JSON list of C-alpha atoms in Angstrom, two decimals:
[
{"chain": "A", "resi": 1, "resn": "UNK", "atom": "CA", "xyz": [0.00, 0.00, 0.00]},
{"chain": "A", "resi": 2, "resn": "UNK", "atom": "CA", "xyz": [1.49, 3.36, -0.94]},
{"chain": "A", "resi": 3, "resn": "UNK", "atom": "CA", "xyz": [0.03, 6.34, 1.41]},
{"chain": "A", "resi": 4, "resn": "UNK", "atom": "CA", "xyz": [-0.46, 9.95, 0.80]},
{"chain": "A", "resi": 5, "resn": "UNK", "atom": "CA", "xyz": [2.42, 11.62, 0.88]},
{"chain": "A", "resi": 6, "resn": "UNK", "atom": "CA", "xyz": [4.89, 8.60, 1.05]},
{"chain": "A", "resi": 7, "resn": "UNK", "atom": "CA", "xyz": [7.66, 7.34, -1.31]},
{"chain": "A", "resi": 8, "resn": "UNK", "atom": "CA", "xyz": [7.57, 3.53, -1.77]},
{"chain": "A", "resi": 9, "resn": "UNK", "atom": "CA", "xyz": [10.61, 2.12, -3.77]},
{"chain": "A", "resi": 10, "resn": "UNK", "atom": "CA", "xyz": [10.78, -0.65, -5.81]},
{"chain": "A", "resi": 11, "resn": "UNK", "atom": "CA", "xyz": [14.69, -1.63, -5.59]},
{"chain": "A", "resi": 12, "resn": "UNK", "atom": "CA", "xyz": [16.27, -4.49, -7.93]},
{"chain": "A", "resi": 13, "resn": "UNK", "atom": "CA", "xyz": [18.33, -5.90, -10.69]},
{"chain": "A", "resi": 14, "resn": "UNK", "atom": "CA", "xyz": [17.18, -6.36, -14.45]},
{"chain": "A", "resi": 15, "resn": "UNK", "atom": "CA", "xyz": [14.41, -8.90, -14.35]},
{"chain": "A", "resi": 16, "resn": "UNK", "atom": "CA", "xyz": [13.82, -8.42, -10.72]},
{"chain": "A", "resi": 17, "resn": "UNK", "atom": "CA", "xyz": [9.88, -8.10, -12.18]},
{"chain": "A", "resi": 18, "resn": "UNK", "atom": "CA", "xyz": [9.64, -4.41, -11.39]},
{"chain": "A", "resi": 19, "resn": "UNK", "atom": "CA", "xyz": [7.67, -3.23, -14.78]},
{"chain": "A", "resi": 20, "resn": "UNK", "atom": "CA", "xyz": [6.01, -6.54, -14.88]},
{"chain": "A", "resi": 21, "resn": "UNK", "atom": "CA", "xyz": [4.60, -5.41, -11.19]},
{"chain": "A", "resi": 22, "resn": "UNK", "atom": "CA", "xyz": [4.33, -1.89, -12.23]},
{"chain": "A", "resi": 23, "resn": "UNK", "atom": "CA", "xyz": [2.69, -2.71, -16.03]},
{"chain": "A", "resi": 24, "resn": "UNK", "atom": "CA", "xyz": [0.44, -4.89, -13.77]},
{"chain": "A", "resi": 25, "resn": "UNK", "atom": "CA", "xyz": [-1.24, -2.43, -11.56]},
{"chain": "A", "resi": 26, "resn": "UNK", "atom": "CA", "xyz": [-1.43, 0.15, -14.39]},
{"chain": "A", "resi": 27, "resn": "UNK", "atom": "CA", "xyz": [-3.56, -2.67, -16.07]},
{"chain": "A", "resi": 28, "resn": "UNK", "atom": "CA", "xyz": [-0.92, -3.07, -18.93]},
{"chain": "A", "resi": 29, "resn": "UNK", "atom": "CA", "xyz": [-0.41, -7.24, -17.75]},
{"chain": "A", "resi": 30, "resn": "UNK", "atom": "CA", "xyz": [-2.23, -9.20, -16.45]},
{"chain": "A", "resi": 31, "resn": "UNK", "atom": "CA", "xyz": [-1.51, -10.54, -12.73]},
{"chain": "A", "resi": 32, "resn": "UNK", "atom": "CA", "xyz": [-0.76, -14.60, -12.56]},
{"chain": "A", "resi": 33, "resn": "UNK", "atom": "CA", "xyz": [-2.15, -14.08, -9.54]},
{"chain": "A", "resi": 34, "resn": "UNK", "atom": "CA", "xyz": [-3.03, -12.03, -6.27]},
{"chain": "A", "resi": 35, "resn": "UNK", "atom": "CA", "xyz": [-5.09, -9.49, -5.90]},
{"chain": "A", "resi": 36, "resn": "UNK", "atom": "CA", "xyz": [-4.57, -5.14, -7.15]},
{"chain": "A", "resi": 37, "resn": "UNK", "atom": "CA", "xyz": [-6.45, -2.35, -5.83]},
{"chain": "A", "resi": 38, "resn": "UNK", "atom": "CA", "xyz": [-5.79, 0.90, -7.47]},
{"chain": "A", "resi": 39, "resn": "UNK", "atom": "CA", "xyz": [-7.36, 4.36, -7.24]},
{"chain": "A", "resi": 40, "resn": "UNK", "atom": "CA", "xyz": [-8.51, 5.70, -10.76]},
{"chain": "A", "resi": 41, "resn": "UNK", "atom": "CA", "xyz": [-6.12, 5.79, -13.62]},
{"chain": "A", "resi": 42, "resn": "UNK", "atom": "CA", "xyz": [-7.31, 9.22, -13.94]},
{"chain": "A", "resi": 43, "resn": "UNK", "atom": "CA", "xyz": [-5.83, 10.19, -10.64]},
{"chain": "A", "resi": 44, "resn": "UNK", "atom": "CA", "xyz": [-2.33, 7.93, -11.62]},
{"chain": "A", "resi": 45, "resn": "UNK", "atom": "CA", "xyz": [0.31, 9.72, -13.59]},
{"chain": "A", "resi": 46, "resn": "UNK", "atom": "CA", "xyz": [3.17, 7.58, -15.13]},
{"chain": "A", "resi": 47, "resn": "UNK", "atom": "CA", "xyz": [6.46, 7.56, -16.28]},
{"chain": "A", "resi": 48, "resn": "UNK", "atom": "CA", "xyz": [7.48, 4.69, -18.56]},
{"chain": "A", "resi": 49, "resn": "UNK", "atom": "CA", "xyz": [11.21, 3.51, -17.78]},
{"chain": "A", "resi": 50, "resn": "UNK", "atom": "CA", "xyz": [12.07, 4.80, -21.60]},
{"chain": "A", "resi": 51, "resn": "UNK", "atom": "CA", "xyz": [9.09, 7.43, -22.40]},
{"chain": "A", "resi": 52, "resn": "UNK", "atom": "CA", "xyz": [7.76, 7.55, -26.02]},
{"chain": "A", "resi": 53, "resn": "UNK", "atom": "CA", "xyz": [6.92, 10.36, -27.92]},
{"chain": "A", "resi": 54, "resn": "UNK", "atom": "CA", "xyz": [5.73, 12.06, -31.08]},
{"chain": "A", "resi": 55, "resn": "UNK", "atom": "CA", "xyz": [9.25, 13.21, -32.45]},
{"chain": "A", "resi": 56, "resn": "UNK", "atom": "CA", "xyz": [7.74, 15.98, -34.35]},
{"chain": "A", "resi": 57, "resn": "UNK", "atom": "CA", "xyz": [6.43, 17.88, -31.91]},
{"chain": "A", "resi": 58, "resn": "UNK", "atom": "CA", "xyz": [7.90, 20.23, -29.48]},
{"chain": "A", "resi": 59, "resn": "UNK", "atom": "CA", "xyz": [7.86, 19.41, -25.46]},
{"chain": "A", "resi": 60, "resn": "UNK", "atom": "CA", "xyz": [4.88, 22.37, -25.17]},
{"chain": "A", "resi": 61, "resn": "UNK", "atom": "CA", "xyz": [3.03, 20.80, -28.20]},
{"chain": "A", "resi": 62, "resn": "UNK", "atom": "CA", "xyz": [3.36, 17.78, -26.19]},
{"chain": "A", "resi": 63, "resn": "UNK", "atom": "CA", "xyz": [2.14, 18.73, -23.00]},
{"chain": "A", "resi": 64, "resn": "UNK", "atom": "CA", "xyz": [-0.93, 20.48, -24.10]},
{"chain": "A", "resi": 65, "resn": "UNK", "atom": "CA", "xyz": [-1.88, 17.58, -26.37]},
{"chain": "A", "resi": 66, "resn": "UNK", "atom": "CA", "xyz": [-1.73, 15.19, -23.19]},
{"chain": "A", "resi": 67, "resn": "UNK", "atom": "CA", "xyz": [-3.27, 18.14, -21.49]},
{"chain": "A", "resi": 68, "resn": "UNK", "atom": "CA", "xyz": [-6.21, 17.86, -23.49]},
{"chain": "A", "resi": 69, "resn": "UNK", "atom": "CA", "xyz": [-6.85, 14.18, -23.29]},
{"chain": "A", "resi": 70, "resn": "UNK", "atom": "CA", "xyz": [-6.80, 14.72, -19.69]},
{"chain": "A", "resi": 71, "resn": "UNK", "atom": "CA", "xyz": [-9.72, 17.14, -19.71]},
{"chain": "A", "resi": 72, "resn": "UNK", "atom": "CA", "xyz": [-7.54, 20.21, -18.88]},
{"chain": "A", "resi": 73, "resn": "UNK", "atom": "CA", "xyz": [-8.30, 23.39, -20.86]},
{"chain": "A", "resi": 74, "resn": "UNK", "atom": "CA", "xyz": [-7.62, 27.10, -21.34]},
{"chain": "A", "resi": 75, "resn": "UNK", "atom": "CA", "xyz": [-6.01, 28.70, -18.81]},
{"chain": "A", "resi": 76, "resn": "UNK", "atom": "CA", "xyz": [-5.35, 25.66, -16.19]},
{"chain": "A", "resi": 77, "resn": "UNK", "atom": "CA", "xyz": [-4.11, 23.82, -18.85]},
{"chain": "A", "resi": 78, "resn": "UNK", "atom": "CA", "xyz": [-1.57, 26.80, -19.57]},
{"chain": "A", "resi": 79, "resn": "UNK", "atom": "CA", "xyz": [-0.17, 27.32, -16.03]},
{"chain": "A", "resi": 80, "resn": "UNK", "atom": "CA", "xyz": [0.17, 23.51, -15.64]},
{"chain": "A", "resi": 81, "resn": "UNK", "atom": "CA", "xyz": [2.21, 23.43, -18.19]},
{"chain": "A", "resi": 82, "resn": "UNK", "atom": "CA", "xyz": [4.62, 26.34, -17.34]},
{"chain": "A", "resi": 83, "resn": "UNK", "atom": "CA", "xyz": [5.01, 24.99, -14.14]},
{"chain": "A", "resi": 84, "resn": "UNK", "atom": "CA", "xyz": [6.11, 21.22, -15.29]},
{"chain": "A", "resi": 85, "resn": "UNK", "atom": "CA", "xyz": [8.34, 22.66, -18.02]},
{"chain": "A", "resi": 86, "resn": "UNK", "atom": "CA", "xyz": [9.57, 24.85, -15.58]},
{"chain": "A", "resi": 87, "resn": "UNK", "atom": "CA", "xyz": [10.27, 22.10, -12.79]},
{"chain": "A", "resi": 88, "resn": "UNK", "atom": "CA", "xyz": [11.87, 19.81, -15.70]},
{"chain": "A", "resi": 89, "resn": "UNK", "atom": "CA", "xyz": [14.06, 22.23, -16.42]},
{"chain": "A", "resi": 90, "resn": "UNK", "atom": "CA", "xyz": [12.45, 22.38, -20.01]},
{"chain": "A", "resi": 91, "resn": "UNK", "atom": "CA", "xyz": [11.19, 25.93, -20.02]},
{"chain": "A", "resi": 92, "resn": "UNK", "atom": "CA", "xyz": [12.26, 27.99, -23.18]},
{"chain": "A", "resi": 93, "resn": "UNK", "atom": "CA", "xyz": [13.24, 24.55, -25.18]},
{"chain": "A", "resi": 94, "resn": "UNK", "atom": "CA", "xyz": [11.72, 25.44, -28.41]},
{"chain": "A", "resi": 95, "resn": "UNK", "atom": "CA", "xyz": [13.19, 22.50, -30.53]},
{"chain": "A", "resi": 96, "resn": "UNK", "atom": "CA", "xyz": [11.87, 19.30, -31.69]},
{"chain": "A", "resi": 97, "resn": "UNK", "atom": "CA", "xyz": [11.62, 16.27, -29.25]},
{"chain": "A", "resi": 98, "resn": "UNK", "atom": "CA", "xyz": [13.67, 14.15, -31.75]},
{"chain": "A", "resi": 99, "resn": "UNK", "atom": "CA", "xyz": [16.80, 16.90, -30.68]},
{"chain": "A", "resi": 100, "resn": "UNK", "atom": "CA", "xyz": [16.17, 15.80, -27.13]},
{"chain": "A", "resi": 101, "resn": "UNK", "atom": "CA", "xyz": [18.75, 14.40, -25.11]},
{"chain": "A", "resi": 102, "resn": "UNK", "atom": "CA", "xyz": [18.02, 10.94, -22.99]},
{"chain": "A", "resi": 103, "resn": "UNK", "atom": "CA", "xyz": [18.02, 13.02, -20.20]},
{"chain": "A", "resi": 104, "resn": "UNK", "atom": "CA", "xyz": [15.57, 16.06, -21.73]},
{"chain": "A", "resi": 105, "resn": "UNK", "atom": "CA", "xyz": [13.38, 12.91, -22.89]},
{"chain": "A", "resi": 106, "resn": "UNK", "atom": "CA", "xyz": [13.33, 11.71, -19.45]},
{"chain": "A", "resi": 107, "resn": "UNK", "atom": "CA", "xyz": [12.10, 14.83, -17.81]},
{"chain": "A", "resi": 108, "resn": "UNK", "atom": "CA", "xyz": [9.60, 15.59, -20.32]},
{"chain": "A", "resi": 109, "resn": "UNK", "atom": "CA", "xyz": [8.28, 12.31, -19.22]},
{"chain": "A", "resi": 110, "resn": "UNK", "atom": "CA", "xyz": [8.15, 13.52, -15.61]},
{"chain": "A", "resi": 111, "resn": "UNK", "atom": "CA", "xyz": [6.54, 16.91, -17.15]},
{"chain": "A", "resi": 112, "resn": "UNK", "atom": "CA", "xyz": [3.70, 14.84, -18.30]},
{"chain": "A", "resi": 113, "resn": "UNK", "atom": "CA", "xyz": [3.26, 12.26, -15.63]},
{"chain": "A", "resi": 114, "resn": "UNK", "atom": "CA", "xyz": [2.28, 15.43, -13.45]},
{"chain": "A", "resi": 115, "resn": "UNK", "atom": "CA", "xyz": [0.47, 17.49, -15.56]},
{"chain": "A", "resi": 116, "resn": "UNK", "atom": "CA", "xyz": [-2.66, 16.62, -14.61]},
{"chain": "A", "resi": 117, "resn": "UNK", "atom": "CA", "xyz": [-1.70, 16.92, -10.81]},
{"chain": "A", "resi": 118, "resn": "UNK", "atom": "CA", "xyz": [-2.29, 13.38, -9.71]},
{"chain": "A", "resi": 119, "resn": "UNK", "atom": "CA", "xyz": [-2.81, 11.91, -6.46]},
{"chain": "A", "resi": 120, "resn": "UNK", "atom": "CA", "xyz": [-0.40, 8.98, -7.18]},
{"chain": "A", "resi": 121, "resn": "UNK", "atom": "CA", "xyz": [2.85, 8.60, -9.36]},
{"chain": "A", "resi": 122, "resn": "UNK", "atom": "CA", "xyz": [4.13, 5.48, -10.40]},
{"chain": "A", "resi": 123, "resn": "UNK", "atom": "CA", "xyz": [7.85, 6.04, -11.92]},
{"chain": "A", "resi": 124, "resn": "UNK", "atom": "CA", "xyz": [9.81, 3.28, -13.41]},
{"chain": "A", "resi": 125, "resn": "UNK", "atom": "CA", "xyz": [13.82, 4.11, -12.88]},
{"chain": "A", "resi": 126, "resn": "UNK", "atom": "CA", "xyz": [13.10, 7.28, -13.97]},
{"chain": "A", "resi": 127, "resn": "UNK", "atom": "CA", "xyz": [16.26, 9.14, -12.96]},
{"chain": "A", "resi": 128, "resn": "UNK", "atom": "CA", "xyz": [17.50, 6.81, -16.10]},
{"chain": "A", "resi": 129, "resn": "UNK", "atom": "CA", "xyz": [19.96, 8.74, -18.44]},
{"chain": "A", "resi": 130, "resn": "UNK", "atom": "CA", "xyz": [19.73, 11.90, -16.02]},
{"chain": "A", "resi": 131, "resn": "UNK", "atom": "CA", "xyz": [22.57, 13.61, -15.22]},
{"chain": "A", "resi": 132, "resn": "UNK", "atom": "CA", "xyz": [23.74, 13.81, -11.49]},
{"chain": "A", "resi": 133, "resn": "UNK", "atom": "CA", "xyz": [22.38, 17.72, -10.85]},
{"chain": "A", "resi": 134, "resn": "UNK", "atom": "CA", "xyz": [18.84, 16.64, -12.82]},
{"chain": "A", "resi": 135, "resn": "UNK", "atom": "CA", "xyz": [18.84, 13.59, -10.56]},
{"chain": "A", "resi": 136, "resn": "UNK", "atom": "CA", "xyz": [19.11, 15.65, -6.95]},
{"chain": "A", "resi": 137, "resn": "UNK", "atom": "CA", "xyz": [16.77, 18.28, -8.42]},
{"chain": "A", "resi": 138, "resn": "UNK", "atom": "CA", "xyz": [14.26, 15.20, -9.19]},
{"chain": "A", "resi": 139, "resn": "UNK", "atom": "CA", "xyz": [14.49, 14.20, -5.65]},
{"chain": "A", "resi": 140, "resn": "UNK", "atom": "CA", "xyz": [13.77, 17.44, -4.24]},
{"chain": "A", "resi": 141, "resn": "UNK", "atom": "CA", "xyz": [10.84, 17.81, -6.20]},
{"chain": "A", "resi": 142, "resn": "UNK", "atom": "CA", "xyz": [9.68, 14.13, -5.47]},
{"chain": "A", "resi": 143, "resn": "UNK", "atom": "CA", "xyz": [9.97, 15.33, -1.82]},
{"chain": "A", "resi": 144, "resn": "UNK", "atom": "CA", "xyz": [8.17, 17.90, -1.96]},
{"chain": "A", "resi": 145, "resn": "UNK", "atom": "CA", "xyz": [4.96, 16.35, -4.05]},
{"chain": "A", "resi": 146, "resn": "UNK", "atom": "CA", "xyz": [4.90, 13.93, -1.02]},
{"chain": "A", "resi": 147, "resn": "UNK", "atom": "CA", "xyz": [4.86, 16.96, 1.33]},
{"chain": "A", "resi": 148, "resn": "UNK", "atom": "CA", "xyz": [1.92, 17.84, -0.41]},
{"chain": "A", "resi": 149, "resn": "UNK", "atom": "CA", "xyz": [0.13, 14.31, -0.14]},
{"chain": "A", "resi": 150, "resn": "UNK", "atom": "CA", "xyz": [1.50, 12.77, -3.46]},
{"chain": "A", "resi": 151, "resn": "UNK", "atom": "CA", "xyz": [2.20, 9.15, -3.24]},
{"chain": "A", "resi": 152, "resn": "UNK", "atom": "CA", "xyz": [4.76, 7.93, -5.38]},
{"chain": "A", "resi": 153, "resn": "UNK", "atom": "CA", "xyz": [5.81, 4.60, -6.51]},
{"chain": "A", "resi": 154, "resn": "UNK", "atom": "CA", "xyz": [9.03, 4.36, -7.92]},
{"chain": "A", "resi": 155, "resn": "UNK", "atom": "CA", "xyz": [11.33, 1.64, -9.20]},
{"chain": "A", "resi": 156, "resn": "UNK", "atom": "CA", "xyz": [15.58, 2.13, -9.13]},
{"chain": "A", "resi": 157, "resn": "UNK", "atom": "CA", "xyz": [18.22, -0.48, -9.64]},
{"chain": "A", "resi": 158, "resn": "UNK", "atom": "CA", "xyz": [20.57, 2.07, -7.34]},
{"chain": "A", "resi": 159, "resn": "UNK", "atom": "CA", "xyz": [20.34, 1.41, -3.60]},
{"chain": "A", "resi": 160, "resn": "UNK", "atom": "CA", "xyz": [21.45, 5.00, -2.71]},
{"chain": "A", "resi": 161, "resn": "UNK", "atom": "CA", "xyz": [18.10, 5.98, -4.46]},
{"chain": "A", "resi": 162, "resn": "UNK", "atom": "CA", "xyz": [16.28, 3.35, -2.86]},
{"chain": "A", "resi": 163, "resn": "UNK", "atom": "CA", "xyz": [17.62, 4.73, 0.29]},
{"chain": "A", "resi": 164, "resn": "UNK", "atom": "CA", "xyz": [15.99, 8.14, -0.06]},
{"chain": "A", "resi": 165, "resn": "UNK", "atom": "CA", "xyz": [12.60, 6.54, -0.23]},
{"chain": "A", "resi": 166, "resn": "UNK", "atom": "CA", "xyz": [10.05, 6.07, 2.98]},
{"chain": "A", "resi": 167, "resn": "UNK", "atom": "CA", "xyz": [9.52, 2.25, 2.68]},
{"chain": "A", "resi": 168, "resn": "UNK", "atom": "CA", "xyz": [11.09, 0.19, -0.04]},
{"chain": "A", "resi": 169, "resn": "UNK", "atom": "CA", "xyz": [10.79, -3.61, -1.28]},
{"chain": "A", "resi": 170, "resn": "UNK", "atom": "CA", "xyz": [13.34, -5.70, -2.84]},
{"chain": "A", "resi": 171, "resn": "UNK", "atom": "CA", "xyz": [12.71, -7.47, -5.76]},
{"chain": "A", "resi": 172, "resn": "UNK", "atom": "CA", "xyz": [14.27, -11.01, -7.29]},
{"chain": "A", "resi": 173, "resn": "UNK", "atom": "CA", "xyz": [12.59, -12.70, -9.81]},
{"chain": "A", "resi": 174, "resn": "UNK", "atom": "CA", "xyz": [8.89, -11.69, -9.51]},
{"chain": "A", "resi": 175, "resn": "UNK", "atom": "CA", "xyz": [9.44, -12.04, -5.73]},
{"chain": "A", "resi": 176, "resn": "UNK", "atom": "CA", "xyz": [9.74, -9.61, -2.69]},
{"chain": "A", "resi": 177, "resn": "UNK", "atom": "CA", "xyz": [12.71, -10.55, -0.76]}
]
């Protein structure tokens, strides 16, 4: 169970079944067994472990298309998206998504996952391809969502990560150890 306002780690190697388990309650797989209960998807914003996007359009093209499917609109829909851009560090980036950086690609993910404000985030390794400074600047903002009553769900392969998180679970083949 991940709380309001707590940061619950995933921690394990390649294979450990972290996206299986994270795929799984984001109804993506389906569970060999057990039992899920999730809040609205609605109220869930995720970040893939490598995001996906539509190289031709620019990260505020982006945002306000993902915006829009999420119901947000007009103004709203404009301040969320300053602030996101702003917090990824993305503000002013006025070129393609295909000239993106690993890193840049990795943050606009983050950008979207919260642009709806959800009440949970699930994040799979998503400090991947991030340079140290975007990777402290990530956990101060994770930090403070959960000050706010965020709950966040994320997965690392990096115990000093893992450390930083409230409660955290180790993984081995599809198993918590």
């Amino acid at each position: 169970t991940v709380q309001a306002g707590e940061v619950y780690g995933f921690l394990g190697r390649n294979g450990a079944g972290k996206t299986t388990l994270i795929r799984v309650l984001l109804g993506l797989s389906k569970p060999d067994g057990g039992m899920i209960t999730m809040p609205a998807l609605k109220t869930v914003g995720f970040l893939p472990d490598v995001p996906s996007y539509p190289t031709w359009m620019r990260a505020e093209e982006f945002l306000h298309y993902c915006g829009s499917l999420s119901g947000l609109t007009g103004k709203l829909l404009h301040q969320r998206i300053d602030m996101v851009l702003s917090f990824a560090g993305l503000t002013g980036e006025n070129h393609k998504i295909v000239d993106f950086s690993r890193g840049m690609r990795q943050r606009l993910g983050m950008a979207q996952a919260l642009l709806h404000a959800p009440e949970l985030l699930i994040m799979d390794e998503p400090t991947s391809g991030m340079d140290p400074l975007a990777r402290l600047r990530l956990w101060q903002y994770l930090r403070q969502l959960a000050s706010g009553g965020v709950g966040i769900l994320i997965s690392t392969h990096y115990s000093a990560e893992a450390a930083q998180c409230d409660r955290v679970v180790r993984m081995r083949a599809g198993q918590v150890i």
